[in-house]
Short mmCIF file of C-alpha atoms and ligand atoms in Angstrom, two decimals:
data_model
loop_
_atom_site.label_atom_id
_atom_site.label_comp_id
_atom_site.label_asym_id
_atom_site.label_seq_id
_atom_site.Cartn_x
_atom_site.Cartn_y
_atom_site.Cartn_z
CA UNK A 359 -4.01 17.29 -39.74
CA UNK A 360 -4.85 16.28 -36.23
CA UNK A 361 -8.42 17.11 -34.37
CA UNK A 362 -7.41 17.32 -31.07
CA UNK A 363 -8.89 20.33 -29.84
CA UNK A 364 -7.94 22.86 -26.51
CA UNK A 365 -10.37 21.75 -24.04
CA UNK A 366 -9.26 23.97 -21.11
CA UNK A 367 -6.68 26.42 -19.58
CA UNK A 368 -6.41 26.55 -15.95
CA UNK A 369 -4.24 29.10 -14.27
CA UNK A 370 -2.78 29.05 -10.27
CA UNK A 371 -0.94 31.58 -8.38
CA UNK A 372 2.36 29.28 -6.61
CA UNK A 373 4.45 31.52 -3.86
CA UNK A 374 7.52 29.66 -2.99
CA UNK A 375 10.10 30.83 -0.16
CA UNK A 376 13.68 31.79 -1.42
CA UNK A 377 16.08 30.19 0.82
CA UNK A 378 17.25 33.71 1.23
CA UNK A 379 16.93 37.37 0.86
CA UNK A 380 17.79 38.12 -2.86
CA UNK A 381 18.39 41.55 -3.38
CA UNK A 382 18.01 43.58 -6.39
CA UNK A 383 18.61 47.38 -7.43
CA UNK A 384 14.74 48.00 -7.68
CA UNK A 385 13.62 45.18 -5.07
CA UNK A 386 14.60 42.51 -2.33
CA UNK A 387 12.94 39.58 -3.12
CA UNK A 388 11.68 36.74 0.27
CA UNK A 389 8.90 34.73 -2.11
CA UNK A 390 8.98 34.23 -5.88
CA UNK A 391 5.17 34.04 -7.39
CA UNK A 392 4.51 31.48 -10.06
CA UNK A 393 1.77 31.13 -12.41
CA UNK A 394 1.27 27.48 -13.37
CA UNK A 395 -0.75 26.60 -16.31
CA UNK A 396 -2.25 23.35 -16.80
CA UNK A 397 -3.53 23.17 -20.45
CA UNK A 398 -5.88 20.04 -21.49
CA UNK A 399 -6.22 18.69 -24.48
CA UNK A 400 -9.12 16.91 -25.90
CA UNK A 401 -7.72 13.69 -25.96
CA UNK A 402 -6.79 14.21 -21.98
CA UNK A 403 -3.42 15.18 -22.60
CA UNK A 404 -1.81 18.17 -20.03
CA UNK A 405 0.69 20.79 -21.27
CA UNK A 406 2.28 22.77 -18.38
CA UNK A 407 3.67 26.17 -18.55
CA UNK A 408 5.14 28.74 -16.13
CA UNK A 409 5.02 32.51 -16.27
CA UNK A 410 7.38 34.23 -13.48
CA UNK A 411 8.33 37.93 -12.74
CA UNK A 412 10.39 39.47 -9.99
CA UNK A 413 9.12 41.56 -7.34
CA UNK A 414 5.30 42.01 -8.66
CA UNK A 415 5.53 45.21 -10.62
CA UNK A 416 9.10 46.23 -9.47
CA UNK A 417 10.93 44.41 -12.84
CA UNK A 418 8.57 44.63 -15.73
CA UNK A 419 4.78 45.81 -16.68
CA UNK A 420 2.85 42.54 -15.80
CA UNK A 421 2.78 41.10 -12.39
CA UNK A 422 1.34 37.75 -11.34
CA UNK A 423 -1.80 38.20 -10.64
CA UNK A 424 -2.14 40.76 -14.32
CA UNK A 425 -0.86 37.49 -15.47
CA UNK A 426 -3.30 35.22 -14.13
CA UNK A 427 -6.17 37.95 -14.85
CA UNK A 428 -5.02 38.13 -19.01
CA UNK A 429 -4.87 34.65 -19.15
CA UNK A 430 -8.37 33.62 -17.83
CA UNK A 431 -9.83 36.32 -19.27
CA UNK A 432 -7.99 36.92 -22.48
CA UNK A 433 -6.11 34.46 -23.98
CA UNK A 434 -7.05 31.21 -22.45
CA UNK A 435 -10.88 32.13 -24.74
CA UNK A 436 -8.95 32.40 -28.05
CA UNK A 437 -6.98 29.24 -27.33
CA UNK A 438 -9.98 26.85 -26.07
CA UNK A 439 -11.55 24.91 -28.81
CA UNK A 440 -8.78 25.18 -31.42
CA UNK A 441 -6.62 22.51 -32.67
CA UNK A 442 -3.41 22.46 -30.87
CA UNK A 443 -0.92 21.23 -33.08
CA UNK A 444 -0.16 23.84 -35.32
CA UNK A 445 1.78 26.55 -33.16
CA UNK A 446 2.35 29.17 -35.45
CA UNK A 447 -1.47 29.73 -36.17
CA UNK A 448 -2.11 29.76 -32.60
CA UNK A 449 0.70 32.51 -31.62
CA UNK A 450 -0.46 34.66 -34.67
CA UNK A 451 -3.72 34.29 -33.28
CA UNK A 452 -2.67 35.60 -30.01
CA UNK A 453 -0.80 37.94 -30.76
CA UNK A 454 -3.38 39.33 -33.75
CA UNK A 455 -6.14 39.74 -30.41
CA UNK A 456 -3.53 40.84 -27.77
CA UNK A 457 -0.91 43.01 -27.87
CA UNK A 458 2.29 42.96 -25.25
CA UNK A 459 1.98 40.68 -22.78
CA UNK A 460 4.85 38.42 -23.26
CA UNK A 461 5.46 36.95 -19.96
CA UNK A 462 1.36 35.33 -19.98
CA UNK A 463 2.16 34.26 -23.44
CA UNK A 464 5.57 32.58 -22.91
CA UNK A 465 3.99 30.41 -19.79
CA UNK A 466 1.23 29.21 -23.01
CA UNK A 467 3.40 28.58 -25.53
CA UNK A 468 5.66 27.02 -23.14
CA UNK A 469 2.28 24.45 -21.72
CA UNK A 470 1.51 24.21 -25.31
CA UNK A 471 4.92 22.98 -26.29
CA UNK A 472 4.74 20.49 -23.64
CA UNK A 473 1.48 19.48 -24.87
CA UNK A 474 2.13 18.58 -28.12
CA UNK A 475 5.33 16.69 -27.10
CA UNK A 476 3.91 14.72 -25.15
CA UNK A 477 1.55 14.08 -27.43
CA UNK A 478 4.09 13.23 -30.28
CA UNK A 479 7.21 11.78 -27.67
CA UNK A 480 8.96 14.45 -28.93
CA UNK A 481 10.82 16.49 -26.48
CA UNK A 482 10.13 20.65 -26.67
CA UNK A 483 14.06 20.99 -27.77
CA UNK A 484 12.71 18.42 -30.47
CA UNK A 485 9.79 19.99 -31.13
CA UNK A 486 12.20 23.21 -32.09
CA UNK A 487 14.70 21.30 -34.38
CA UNK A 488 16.82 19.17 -31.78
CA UNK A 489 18.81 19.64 -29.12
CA UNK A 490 22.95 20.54 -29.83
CA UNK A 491 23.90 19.94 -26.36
CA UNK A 492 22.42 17.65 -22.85
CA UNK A 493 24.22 19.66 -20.26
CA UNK A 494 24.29 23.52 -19.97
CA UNK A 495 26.91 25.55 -18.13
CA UNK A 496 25.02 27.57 -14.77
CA UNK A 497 26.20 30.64 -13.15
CA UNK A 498 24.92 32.10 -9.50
CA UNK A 499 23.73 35.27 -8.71
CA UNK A 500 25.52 36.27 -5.82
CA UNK A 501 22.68 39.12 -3.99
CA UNK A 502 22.20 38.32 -0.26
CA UNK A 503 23.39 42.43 0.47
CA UNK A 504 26.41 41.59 2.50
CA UNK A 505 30.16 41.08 0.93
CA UNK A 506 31.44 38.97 3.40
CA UNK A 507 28.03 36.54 2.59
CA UNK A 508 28.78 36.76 -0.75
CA UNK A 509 32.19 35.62 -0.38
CA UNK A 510 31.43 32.26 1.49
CA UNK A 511 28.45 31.72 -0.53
CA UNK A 512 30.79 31.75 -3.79
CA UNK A 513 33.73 29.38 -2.08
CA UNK A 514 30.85 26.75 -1.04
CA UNK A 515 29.24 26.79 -4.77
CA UNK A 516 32.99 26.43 -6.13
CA UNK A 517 33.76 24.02 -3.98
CA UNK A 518 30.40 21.83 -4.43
CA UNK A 519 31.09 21.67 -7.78
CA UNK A 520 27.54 23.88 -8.20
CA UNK A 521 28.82 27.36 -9.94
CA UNK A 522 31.93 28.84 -11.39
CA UNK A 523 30.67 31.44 -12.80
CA UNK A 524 28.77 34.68 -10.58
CA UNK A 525 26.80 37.76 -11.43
CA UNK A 526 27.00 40.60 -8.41
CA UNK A 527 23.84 42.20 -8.24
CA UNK A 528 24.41 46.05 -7.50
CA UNK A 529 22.63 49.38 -8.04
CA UNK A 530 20.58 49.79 -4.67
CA UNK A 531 24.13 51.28 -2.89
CA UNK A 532 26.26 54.77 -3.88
CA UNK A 533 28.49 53.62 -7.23
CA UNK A 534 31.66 53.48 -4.58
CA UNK A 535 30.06 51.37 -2.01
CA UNK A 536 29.67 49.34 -5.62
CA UNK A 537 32.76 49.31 -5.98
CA UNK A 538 34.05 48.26 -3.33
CA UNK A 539 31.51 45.58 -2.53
CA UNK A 540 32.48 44.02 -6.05
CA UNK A 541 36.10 44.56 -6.12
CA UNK A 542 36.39 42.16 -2.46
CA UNK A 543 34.59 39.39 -4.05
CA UNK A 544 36.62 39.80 -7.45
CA UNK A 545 39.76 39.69 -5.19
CA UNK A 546 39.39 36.93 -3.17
CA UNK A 547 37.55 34.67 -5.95
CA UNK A 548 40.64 35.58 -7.79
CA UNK A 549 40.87 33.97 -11.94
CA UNK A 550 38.76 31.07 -10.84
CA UNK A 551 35.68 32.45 -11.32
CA UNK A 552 34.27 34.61 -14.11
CA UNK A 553 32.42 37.53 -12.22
CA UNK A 554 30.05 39.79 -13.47
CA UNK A 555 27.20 42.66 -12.53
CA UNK A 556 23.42 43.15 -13.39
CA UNK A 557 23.09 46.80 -12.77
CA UNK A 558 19.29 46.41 -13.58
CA UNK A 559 18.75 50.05 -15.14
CA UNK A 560 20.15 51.78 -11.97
CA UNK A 561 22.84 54.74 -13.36
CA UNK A 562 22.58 57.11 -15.85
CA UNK A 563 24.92 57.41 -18.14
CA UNK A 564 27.35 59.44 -16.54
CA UNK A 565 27.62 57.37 -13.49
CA UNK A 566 27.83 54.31 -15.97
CA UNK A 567 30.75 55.42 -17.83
CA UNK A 568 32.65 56.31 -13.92
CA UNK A 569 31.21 52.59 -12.00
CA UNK A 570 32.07 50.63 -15.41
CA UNK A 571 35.92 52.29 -15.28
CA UNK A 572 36.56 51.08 -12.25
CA UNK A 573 34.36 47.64 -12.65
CA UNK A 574 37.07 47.15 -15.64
CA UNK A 575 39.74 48.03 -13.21
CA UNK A 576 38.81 45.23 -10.50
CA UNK A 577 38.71 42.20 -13.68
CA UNK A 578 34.45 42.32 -13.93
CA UNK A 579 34.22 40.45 -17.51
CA UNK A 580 30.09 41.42 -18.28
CA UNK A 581 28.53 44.56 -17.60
CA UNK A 582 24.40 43.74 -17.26
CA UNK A 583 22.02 46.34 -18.01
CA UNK A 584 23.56 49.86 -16.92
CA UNK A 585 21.52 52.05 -17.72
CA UNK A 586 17.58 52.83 -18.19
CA UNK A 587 15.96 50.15 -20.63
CA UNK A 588 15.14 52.43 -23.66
CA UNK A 589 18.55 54.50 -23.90
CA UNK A 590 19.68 52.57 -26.78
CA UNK A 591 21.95 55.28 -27.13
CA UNK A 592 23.02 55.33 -24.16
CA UNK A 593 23.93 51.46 -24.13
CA UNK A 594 25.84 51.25 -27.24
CA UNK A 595 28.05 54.30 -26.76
CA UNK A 596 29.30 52.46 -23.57
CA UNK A 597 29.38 49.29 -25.50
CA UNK A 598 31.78 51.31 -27.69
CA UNK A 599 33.52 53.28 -25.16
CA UNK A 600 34.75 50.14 -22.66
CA UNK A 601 36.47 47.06 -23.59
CA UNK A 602 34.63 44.91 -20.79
CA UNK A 603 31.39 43.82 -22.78
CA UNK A 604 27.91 45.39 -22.09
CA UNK A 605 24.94 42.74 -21.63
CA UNK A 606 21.89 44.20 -22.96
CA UNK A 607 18.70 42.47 -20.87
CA UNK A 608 15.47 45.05 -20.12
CA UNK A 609 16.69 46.56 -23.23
CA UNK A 610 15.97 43.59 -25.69
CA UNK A 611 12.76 41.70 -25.39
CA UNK A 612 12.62 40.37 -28.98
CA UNK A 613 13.52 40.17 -32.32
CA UNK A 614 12.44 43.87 -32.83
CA UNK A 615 14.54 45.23 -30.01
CA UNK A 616 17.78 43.00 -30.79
CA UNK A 617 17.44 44.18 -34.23
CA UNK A 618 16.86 47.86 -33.37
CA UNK A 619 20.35 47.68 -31.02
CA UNK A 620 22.45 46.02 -33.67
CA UNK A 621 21.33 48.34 -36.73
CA UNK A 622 22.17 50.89 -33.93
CA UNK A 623 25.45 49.85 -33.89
CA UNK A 624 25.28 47.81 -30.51
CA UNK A 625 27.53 44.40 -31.14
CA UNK A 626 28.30 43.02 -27.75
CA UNK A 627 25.70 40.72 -26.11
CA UNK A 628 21.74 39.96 -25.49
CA UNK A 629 20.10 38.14 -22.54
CA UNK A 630 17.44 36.08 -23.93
CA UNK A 631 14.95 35.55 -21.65
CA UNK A 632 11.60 33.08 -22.84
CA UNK A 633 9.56 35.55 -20.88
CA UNK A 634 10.69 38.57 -22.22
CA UNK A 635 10.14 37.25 -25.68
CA UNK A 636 6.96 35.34 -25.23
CA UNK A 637 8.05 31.66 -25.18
CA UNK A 638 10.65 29.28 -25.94
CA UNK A 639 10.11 29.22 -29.55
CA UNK A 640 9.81 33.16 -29.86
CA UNK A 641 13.10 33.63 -27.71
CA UNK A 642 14.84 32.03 -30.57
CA UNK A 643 13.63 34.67 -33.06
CA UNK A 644 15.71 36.81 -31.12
CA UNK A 645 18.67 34.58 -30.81
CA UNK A 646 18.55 34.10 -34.90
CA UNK A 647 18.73 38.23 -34.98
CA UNK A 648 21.60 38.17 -32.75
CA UNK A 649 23.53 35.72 -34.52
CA UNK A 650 23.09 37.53 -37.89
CA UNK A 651 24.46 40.59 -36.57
CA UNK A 652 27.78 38.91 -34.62
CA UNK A 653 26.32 39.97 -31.44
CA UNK A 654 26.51 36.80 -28.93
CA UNK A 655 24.33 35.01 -26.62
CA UNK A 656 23.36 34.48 -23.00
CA UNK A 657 20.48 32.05 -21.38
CA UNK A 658 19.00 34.51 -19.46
CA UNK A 659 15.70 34.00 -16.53
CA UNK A 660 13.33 35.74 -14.60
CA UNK A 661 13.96 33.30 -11.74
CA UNK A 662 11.33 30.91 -12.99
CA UNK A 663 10.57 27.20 -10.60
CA UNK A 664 11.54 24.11 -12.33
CA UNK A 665 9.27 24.35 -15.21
CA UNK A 666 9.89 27.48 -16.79
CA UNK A 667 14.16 26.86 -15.90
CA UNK A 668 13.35 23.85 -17.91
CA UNK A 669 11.26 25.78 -20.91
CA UNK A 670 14.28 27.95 -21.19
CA UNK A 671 17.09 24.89 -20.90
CA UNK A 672 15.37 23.12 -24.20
CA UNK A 673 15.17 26.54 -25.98
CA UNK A 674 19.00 27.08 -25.10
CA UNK A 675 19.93 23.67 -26.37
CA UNK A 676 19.00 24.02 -30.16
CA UNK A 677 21.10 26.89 -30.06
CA UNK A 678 24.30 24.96 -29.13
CA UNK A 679 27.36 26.78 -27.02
CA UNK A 680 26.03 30.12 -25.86
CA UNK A 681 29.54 32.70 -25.49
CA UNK A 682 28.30 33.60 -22.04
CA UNK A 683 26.48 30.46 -20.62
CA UNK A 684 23.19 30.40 -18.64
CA UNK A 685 22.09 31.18 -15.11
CA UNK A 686 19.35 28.96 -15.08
CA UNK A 687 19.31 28.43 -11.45
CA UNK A 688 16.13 29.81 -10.34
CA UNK A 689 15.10 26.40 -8.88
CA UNK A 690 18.03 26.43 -6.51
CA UNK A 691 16.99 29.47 -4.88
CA UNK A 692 13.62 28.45 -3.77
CA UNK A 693 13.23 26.33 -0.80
CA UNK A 694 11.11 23.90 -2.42
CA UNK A 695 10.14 22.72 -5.81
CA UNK A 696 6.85 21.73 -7.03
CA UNK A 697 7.94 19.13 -9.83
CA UNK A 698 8.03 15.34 -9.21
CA UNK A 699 11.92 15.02 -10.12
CA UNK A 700 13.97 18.20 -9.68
CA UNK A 701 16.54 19.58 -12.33
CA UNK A 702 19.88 18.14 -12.26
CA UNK A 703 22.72 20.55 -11.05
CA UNK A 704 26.38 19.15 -11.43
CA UNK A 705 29.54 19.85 -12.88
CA UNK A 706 29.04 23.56 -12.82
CA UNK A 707 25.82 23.19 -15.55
CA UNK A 708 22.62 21.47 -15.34
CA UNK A 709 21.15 18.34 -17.25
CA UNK A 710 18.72 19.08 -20.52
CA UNK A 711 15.73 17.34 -19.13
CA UNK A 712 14.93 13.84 -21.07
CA UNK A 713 11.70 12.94 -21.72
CA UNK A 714 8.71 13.84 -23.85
CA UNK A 715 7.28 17.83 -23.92
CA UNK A 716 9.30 19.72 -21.25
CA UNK A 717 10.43 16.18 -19.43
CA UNK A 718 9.05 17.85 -15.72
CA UNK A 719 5.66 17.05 -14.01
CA UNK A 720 3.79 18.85 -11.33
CA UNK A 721 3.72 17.19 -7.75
CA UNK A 722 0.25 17.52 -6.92
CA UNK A 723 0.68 17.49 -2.97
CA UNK A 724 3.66 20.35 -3.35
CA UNK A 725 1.36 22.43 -5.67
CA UNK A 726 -1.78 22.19 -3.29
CA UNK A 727 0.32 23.47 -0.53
CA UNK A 728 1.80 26.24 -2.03
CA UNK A 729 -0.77 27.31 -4.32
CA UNK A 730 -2.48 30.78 -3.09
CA UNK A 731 -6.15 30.30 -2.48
CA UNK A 732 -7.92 33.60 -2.48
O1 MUC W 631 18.81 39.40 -14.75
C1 MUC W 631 17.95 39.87 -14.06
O2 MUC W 631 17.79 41.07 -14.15
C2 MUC W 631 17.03 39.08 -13.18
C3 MUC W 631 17.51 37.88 -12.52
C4 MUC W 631 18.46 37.01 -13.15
C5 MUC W 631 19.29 36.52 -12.21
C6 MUC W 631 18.98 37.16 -11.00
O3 MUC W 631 19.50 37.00 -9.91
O4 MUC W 631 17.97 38.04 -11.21
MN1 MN W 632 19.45 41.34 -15.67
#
């Protein structure tokens, strides 16, 4: 039993550049907002943690500054003062006080993951039962809004060795313009690259079952999100219907929601994200789920900086080769990072970070300048 106690929880609002437009079905994105948390222990230790959403309210019910606001005023008062070693007390207590919310609480379990490992020297992958792997396979999101872009950006990622592997984000154009747009890249990428689409919610059913037709048609191998979040229904009987596997992602937050789709008959794959389960050791509550029912795994992210990626890349390690690989590149999309020693990208995958807690640390000069001051 250790008596180091949660002395304080600071929150800050980071807006990094992307180094260019990246365009969704329900938003084009210029900026991603960050909220950093710096956790302190009473023995002076720091825990850092990273909550990140897409387009403020555009992808999911909590933006950053609803973030920030919970945290300060919420959760950061049931945390302070407790002993921080035992995890699973301080997530029941949480989640006992505050209900939802699972992007603020995956950026405080993540900062009090790092905590304790520094603490210990344990790494966070260590702190959830060990790593099975140091280098995790990456895949790029091809989504500057222009084909012929999209097409050059793919060759030079191929050809630095960076990607092989590229998700098509479409939805905001007619289901033929779709098409189309998809079927060019597919064509002149050719059977070098694995591509898929994130659909993010945009069709309804009907148009699903016509766009995924001709998606299976032009070689896509992963369908992402199709239709509406909560048409379960909906989901699996496409699931059933095509032979090109559907990717469930706003549709399964937890271990609830991946066990709701599978008794439903849904068996093809999950996106874990930590956000969208609350944290890096939540996430794989979900993955456990997934694996009981036979339906298989991708490393999933909100487009989180360097510290969250790297929250997400220990969580993915314990659970070994994931069937569909990560696309933990939201670092490489921002023009700048604000960690000390940025990720390592190479041979189509990135390095497990080494090192005790999350094995990142905050440049203070980067995070002054980009932190919002309001
Ligand atoms: O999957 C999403 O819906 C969100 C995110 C992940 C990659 C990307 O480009 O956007
Ligand atoms: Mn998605």
């Amino acid at each position: 039993m250790s008596d180091i106690l949660i002395k304080d929880i600071e929150t800050l609002l980071v807006d990094l550049p992307t180094i260019r437009a990246h365009k969704l079905s329900m938003t084009t994105m210029a900026c991603q907002t960050m909220v950093i948390i710096r956790l302190r222990l009473s023995d002076g230790t720091e825990g850092i943690g990273e909550a990140s959403t897409i387009g403020g309210l555009a992808y999911g019910p909590e933006s950053p500054e609803g973030i920030k606001q919970t945290i300060d005023g919420y959760l950061a008062p049931l945390l302070i003062a407790q002993p921080s070693h035992n995890l699973n007390a301080l997530r029941a207590r949480l989640d006992h006080q505050a209900r939802g919310n699972s992007f603020a609480k995956s950026g405080l379990e993540t900062a009090l993951l790092d905590a304790e490992g520094k603490r210990r020297g344990l790494s966070v992958a260590e702190l959830l039962g060990g790593a099975r792997c140091h280098h995790l396979p990456v895949l790029w999101t091809l989504a500057s809004g222009d084909t012929q872009k999209d097409i050059d950006e793919a060759f030079q990622r191929f050809e630095e060795h960076r990607h092989c592997d590229f998700k098509l984000k479409i939805g905001a154009n007619s289901v033929d313009q779709d098409v189309r747009h998809v079927g060019a890249i597919k064509a002149a990428l050719g059977d070098r690259a694995s591509v898929r689409v994130d659909v993010n919610q945009a069709w309804d059913e009907a148009t699903a079952a016509r766009g995924i037709d001709a998606l299976e048609a032009a070689g896509i191998d992963l369908v992402e999100q199709p239709v509406p979040a909560r048409e379960y229904a909906g989901l699996t009987r496409l699931a059933q219907r095509f032979v090109v596997p559907m990717l469930a992602d706003e549709a399964v937050h937890d271990a609830r929601d991946g066990f709701t789709l599978a008794a439903g008959g849904f068996g093809d794959a999950f996106a874990l994200k930590i956000a969208k389960a609350g944290g890096p050791r939540s996430v794989l509550e979900l993955a456990h789920v997934a694996r009981a029912a036979g339906v298989s795994l991708y490393g999933g992210t909100m487009l989180e900086g360097s510290i969250g990626t790297a929250a997400a890349l220990h969580a993915w390690a314990t659970l070994g080769e994931l069937t569909w690989g990560t696309e933990m590149f939201g670092p490489l999309l921002l023009k700048d990072d604000i960690v000390v020693e940025p990720l390592n990208y190479h041979d189509f995958g990135v390095d497990l970070p080494s090192g005790p807690g999350l094995g990142v640390r905050l440049d203070e000069d980067k995070l002054n300048h980009y932190r919002r001051r309001d």
